[in-house]
GROMACS .gro file of C-alpha atoms in nm:
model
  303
    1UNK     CA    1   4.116  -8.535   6.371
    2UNK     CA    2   4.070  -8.795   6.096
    3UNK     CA    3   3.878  -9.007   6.395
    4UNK     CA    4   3.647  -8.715   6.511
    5UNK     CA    5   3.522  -8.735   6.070
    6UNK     CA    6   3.495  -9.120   6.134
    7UNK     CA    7   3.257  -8.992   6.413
    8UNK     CA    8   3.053  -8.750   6.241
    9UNK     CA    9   3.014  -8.977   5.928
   10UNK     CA   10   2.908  -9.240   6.175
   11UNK     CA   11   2.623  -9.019   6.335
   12UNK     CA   12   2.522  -8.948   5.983
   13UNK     CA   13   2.477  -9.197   5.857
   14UNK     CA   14   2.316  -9.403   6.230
   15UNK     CA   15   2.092  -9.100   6.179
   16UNK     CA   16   2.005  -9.193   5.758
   17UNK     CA   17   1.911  -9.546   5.923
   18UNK     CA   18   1.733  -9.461   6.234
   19UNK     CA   19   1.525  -9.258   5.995
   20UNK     CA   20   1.480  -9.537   5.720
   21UNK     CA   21   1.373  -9.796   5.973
   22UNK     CA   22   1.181  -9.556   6.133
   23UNK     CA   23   0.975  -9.518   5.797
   24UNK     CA   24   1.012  -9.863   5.694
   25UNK     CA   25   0.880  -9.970   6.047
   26UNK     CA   26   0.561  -9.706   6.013
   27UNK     CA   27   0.478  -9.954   5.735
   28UNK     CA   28   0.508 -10.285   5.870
   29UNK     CA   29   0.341 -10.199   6.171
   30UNK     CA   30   0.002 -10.336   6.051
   31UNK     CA   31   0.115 -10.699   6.046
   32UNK     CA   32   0.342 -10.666   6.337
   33UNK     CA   33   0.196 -10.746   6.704
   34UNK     CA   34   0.168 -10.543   6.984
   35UNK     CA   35   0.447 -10.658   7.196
   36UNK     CA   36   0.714 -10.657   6.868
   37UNK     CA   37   0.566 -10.285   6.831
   38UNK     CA   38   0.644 -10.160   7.128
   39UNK     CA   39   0.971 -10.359   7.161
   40UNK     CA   40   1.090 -10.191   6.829
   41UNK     CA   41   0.969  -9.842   6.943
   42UNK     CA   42   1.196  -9.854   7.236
   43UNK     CA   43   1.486  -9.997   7.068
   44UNK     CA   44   1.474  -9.697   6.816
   45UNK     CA   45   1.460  -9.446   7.121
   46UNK     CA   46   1.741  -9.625   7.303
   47UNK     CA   47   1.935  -9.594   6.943
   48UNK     CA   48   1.838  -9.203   6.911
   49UNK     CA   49   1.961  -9.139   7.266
   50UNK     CA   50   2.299  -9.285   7.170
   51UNK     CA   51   2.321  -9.095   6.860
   52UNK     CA   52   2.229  -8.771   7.018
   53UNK     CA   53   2.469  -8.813   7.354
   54UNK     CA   54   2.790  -8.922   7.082
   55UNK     CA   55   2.722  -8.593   6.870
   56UNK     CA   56   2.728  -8.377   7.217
   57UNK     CA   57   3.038  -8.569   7.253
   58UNK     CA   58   3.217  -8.487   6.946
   59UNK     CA   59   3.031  -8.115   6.929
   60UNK     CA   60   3.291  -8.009   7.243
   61UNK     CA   61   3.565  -8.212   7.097
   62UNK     CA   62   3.626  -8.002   6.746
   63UNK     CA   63   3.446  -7.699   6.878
   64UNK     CA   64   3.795  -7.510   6.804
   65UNK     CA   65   3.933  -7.683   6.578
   66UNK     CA   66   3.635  -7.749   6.331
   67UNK     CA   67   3.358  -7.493   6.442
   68UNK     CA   68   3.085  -7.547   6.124
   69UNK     CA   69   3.085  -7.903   6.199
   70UNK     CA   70   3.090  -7.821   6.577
   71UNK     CA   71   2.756  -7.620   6.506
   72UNK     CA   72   2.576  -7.840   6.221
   73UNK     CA   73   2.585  -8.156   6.516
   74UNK     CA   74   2.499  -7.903   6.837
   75UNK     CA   75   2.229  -7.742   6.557
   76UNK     CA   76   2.092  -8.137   6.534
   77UNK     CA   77   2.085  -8.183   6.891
   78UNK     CA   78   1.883  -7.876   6.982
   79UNK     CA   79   1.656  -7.946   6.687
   80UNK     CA   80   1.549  -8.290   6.814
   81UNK     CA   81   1.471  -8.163   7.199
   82UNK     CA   82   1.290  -7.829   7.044
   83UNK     CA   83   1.064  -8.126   6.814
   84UNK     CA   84   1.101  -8.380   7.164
   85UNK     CA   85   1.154  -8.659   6.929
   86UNK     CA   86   1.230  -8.828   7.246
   87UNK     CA   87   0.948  -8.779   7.440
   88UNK     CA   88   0.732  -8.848   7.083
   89UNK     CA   89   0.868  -9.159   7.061
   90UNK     CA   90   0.808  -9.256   7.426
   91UNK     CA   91   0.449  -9.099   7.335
   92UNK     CA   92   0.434  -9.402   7.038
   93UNK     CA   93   0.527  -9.700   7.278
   94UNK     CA   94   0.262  -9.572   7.515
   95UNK     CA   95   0.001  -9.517   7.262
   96UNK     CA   96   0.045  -9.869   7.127
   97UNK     CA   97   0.109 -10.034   7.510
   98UNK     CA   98  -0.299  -9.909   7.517
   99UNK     CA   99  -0.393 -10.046   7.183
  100UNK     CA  100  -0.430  -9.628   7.035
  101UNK     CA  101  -0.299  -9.761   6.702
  102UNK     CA  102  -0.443  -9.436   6.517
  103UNK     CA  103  -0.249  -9.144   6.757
  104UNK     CA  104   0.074  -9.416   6.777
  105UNK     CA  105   0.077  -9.403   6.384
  106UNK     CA  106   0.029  -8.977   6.366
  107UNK     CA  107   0.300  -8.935   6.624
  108UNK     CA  108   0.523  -9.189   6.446
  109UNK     CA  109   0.534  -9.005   6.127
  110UNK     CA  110   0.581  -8.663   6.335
  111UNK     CA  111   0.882  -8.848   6.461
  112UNK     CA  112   1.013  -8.950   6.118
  113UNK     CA  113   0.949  -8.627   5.996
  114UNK     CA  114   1.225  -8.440   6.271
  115UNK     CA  115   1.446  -8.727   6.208
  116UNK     CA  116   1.474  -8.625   5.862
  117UNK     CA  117   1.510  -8.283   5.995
  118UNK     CA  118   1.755  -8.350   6.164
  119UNK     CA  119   1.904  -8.602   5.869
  120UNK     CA  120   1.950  -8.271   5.671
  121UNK     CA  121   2.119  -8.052   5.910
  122UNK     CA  122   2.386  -8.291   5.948
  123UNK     CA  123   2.446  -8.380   5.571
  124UNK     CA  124   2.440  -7.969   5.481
  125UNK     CA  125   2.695  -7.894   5.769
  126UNK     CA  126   2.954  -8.173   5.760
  127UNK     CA  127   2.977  -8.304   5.391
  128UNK     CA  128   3.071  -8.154   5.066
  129UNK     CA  129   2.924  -8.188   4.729
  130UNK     CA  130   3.097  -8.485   4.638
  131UNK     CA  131   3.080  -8.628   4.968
  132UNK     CA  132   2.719  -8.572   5.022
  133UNK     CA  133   2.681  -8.790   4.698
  134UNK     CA  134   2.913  -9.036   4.767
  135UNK     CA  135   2.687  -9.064   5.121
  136UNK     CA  136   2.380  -9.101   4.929
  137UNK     CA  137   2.506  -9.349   4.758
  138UNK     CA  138   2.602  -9.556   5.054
  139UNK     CA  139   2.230  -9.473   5.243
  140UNK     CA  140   2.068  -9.565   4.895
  141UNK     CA  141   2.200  -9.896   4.938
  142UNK     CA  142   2.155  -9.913   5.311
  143UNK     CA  143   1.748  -9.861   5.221
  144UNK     CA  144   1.786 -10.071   4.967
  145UNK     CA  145   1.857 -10.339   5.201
  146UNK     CA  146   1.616 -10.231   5.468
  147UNK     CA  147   1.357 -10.325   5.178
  148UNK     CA  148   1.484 -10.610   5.145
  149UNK     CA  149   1.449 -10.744   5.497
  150UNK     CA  150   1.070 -10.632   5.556
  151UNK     CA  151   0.991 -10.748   5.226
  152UNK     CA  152   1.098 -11.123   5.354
  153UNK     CA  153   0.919 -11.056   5.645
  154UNK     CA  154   0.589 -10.989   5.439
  155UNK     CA  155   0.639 -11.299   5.271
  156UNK     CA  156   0.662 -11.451   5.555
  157UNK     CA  157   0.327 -11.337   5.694
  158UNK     CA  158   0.212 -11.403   5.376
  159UNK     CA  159   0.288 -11.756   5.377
  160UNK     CA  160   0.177 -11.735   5.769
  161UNK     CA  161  -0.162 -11.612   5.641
  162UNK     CA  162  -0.211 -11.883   5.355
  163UNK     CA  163  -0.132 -12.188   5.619
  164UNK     CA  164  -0.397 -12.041   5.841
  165UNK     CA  165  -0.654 -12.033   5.546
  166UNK     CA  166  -0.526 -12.365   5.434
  167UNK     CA  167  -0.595 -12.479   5.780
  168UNK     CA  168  -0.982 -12.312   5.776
  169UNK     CA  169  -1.044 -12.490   5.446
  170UNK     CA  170  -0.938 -12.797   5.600
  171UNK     CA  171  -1.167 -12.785   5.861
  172UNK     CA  172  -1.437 -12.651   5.633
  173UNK     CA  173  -1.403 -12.949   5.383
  174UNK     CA  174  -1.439 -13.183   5.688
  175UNK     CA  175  -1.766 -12.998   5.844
  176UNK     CA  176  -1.910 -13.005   5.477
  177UNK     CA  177  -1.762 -13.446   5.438
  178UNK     CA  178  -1.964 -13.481   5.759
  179UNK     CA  179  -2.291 -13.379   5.647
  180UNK     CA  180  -2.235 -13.552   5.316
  181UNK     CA  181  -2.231 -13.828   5.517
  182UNK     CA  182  -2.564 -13.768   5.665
  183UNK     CA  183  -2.721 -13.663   5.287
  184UNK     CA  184  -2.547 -14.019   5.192
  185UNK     CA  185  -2.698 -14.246   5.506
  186UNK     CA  186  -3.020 -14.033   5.411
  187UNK     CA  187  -3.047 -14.138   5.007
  188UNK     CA  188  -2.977 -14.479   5.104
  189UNK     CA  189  -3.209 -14.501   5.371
  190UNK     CA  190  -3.484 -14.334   5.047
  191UNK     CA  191  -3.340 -14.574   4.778
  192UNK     CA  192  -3.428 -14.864   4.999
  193UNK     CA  193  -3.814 -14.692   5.056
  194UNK     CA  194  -3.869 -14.618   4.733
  195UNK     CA  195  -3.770 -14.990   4.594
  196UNK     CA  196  -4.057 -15.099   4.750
  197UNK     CA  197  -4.303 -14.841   4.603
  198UNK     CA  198  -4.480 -14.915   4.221
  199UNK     CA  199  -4.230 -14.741   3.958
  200UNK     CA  200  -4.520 -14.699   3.764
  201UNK     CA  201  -4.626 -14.408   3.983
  202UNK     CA  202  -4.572 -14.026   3.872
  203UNK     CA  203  -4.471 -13.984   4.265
  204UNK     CA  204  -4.286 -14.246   4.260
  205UNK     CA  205  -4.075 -14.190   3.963
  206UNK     CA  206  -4.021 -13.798   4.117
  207UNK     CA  207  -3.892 -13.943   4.407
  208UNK     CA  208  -3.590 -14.176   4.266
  209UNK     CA  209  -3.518 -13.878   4.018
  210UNK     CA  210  -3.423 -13.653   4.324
  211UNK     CA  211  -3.287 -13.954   4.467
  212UNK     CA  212  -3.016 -13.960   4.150
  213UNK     CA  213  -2.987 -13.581   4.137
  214UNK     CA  214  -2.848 -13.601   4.519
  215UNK     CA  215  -2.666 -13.909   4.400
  216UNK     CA  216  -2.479 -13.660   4.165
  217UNK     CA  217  -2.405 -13.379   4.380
  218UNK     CA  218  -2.241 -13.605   4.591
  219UNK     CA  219  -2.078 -13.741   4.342
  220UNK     CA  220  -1.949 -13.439   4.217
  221UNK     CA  221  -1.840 -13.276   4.558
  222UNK     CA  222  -1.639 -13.581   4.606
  223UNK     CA  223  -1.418 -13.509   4.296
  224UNK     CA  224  -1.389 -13.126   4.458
  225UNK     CA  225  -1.269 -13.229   4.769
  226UNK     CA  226  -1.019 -13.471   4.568
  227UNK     CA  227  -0.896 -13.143   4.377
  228UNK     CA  228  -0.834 -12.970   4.735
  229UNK     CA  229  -0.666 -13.205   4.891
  230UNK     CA  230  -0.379 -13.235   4.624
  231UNK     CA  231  -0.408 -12.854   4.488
  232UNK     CA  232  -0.159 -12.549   4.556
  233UNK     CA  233  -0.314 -12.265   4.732
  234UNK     CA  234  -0.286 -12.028   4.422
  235UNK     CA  235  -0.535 -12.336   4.253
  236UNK     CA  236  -0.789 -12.325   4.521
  237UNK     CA  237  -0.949 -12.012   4.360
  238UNK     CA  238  -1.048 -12.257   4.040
  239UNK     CA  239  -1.176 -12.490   4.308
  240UNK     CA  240  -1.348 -12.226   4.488
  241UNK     CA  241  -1.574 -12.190   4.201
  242UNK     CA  242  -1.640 -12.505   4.156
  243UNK     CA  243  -1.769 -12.548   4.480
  244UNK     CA  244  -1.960 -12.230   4.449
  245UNK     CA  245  -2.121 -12.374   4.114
  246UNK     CA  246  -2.245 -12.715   4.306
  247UNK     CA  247  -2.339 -12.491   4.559
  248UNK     CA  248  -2.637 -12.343   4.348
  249UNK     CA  249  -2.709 -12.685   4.215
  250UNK     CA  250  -2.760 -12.806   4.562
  251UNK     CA  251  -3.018 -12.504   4.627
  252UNK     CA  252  -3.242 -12.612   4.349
  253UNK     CA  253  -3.211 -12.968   4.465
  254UNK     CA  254  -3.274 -12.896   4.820
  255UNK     CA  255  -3.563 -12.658   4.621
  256UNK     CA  256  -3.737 -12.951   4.490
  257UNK     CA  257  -3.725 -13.187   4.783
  258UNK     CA  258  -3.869 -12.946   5.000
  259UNK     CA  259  -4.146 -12.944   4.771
  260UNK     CA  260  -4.189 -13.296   4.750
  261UNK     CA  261  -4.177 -13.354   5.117
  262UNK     CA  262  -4.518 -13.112   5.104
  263UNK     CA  263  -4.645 -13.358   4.853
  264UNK     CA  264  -4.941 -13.530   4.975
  265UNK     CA  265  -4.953 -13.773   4.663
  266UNK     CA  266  -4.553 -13.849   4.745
  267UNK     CA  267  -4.692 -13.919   5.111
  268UNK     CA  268  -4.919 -14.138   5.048
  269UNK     CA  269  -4.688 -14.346   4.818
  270UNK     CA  270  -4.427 -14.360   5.099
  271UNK     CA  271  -4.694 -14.470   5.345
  272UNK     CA  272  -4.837 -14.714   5.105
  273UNK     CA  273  -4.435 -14.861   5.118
  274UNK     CA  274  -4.453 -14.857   5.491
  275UNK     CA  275  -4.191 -14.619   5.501
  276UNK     CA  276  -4.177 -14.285   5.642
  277UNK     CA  277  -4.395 -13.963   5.522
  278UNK     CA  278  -4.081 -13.740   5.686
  279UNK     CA  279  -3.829 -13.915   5.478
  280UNK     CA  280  -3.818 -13.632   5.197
  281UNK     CA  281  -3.859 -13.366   5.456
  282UNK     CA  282  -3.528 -13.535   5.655
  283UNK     CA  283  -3.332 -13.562   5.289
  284UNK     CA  284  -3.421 -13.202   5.227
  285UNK     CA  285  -3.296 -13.075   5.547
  286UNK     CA  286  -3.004 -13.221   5.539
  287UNK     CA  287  -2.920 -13.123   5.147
  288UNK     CA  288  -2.988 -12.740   5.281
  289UNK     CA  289  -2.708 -12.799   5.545
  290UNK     CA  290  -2.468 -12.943   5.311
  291UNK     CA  291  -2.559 -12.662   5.083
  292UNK     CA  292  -2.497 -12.416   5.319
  293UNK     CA  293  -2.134 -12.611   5.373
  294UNK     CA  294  -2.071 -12.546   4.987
  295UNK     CA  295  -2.137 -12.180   5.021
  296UNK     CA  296  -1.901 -12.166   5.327
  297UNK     CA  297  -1.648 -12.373   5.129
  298UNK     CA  298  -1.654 -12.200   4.813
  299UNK     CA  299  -1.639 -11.849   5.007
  300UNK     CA  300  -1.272 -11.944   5.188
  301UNK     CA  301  -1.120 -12.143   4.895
  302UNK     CA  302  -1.191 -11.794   4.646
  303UNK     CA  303  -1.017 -11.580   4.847
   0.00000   0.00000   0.00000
């Protein structure tokens, strides 16, 4: 008789777990794929069908000799056909097989629900008192470990998610190098224009002073990207402003070229050089792009 308990304790507590892991699973199903979700779903079915066919099993076995607990497992049988937790959770696997996450996740926690159900019935009709608390001991630690494993599988999506951002910053930071590259060709291409315009001139003297302030930005973005490069990803937030801060600079920059591109006087100076009127108009276009970089930049590294 001793091995018929072993049995009953055994579908108690496979029934404690299916009905942790159950809830546990309802949980984790956001980060989980499609595939995995279904996968699990059946696995859990395959596990409740087991459970269920071993309880029939050992219901006939001790019908005589132990009737209550005879009844309690027969009571938990019937309860999960008149709830079809079977059929429910066949419902889930199809719901999620055609991507209805919202009905998969309602008929889930029906599901979890009977299981508990059904969790009770067996603890009232084949423990004692004492028993029943030694038991919840033992399931207490049993969740306690199912916690456990789906928190280091969060982390581990977690850390999946941050190596995917790291990898869009990356490619950010390059996109935004690139067309510092074109601002830099650009100033150079000015600086040498501008040399051979008279200081002296009020146009003149605008010109190399938006020459230096694009001098600076670049300057400065170059010690940002330096911070990136070498910086944790719980530092990038610091960076991330930063970037957002040159970002605003750059506007007002890109502000004041466009105005001096519209500049007749600033023109005529260029002209006067024999260098090009669209010059400005080329160096403010391409500040706006790297500007709009920045932005991009500083929005992925504050996240």
């Amino acid at each position: 008789m001793k091995d018929y308990k072993r049995i009953i304790v055994s579908a108690v507590m496979v029934a404690a777990v299916l009905a942790a892991v159950s809830a546990a699973t309802a949980e984790d199903d956001k980060g989980a794929a499609g595939s995995e979700l279904i996968a699990r779903e059946k696995f859990i079915k395959a596990q409740f069908q087991k459970l269920t066919t071993k309880m029939l099993e050992v219901a006939k076995l001790v019908e005589k000799s132990e009737p209550e607990t005879a009844k309690a497992l027969q009571e938990a049988v019937d309860q999960s056909r008149r709830a079809f937790i079977a059929e429910d959770m066949d419902k889930v696997a199809d719901y999620l097989s055609k991507g209805l996450a919202t009905a998969a996740a309602s008929t889930k926690q029906e599901v979890i629900k009977e299981l508990q159900n059904i969790l009770e019935t067996l603890r009232h009709g084949v423990m004692d008192d004492d028993k029943r608390l030694e038991r919840i001991k033992e399931w207490e630690k049993i969740l306690a470990r199912i916690r456990q494993t789906i928190e280091k599988q969060e982390n581990l999506e977690r850390r999946s998610r941050i190596a995917s951002r790291a990898d869009k910053i990356d490619k950010q930071m390059k996109e935004l190098s690139a067309t510092l590259a074109g601002v830099i060709a650009q100033q150079k291409k000015l600086l040498a224009q501008t040399e051979k315009t008279n200081p002296g001139k009020a146009e003149v003297r605008k010109l190399a002073d938006l020459r230096d302030k694009v001098s600076r930005l670049i300057a400065e973005q170059e010690k940002i990207d330096a911070a990136t490069r070498g910086a944790p990803v719980d530092k990038l937030p610091l960076a991330g402003k930063a970037q957002k801060d040159l970002a605003k600079k750059t506007e007002k920059v890109k502000a004041e070229l466009a105005a001096a591109a519209k500049d007749p006087d600033v023109a005529r100076a260029l002209s006067v050089a024999g260098a090009s009127s669209k010059a400005v108009s080329a160096a403010a276009k391409n500040v706006s792009q790297a500007a709009g970089e920045m932005a991009k930049a500083s929005g992925s590294l504050q996240k």
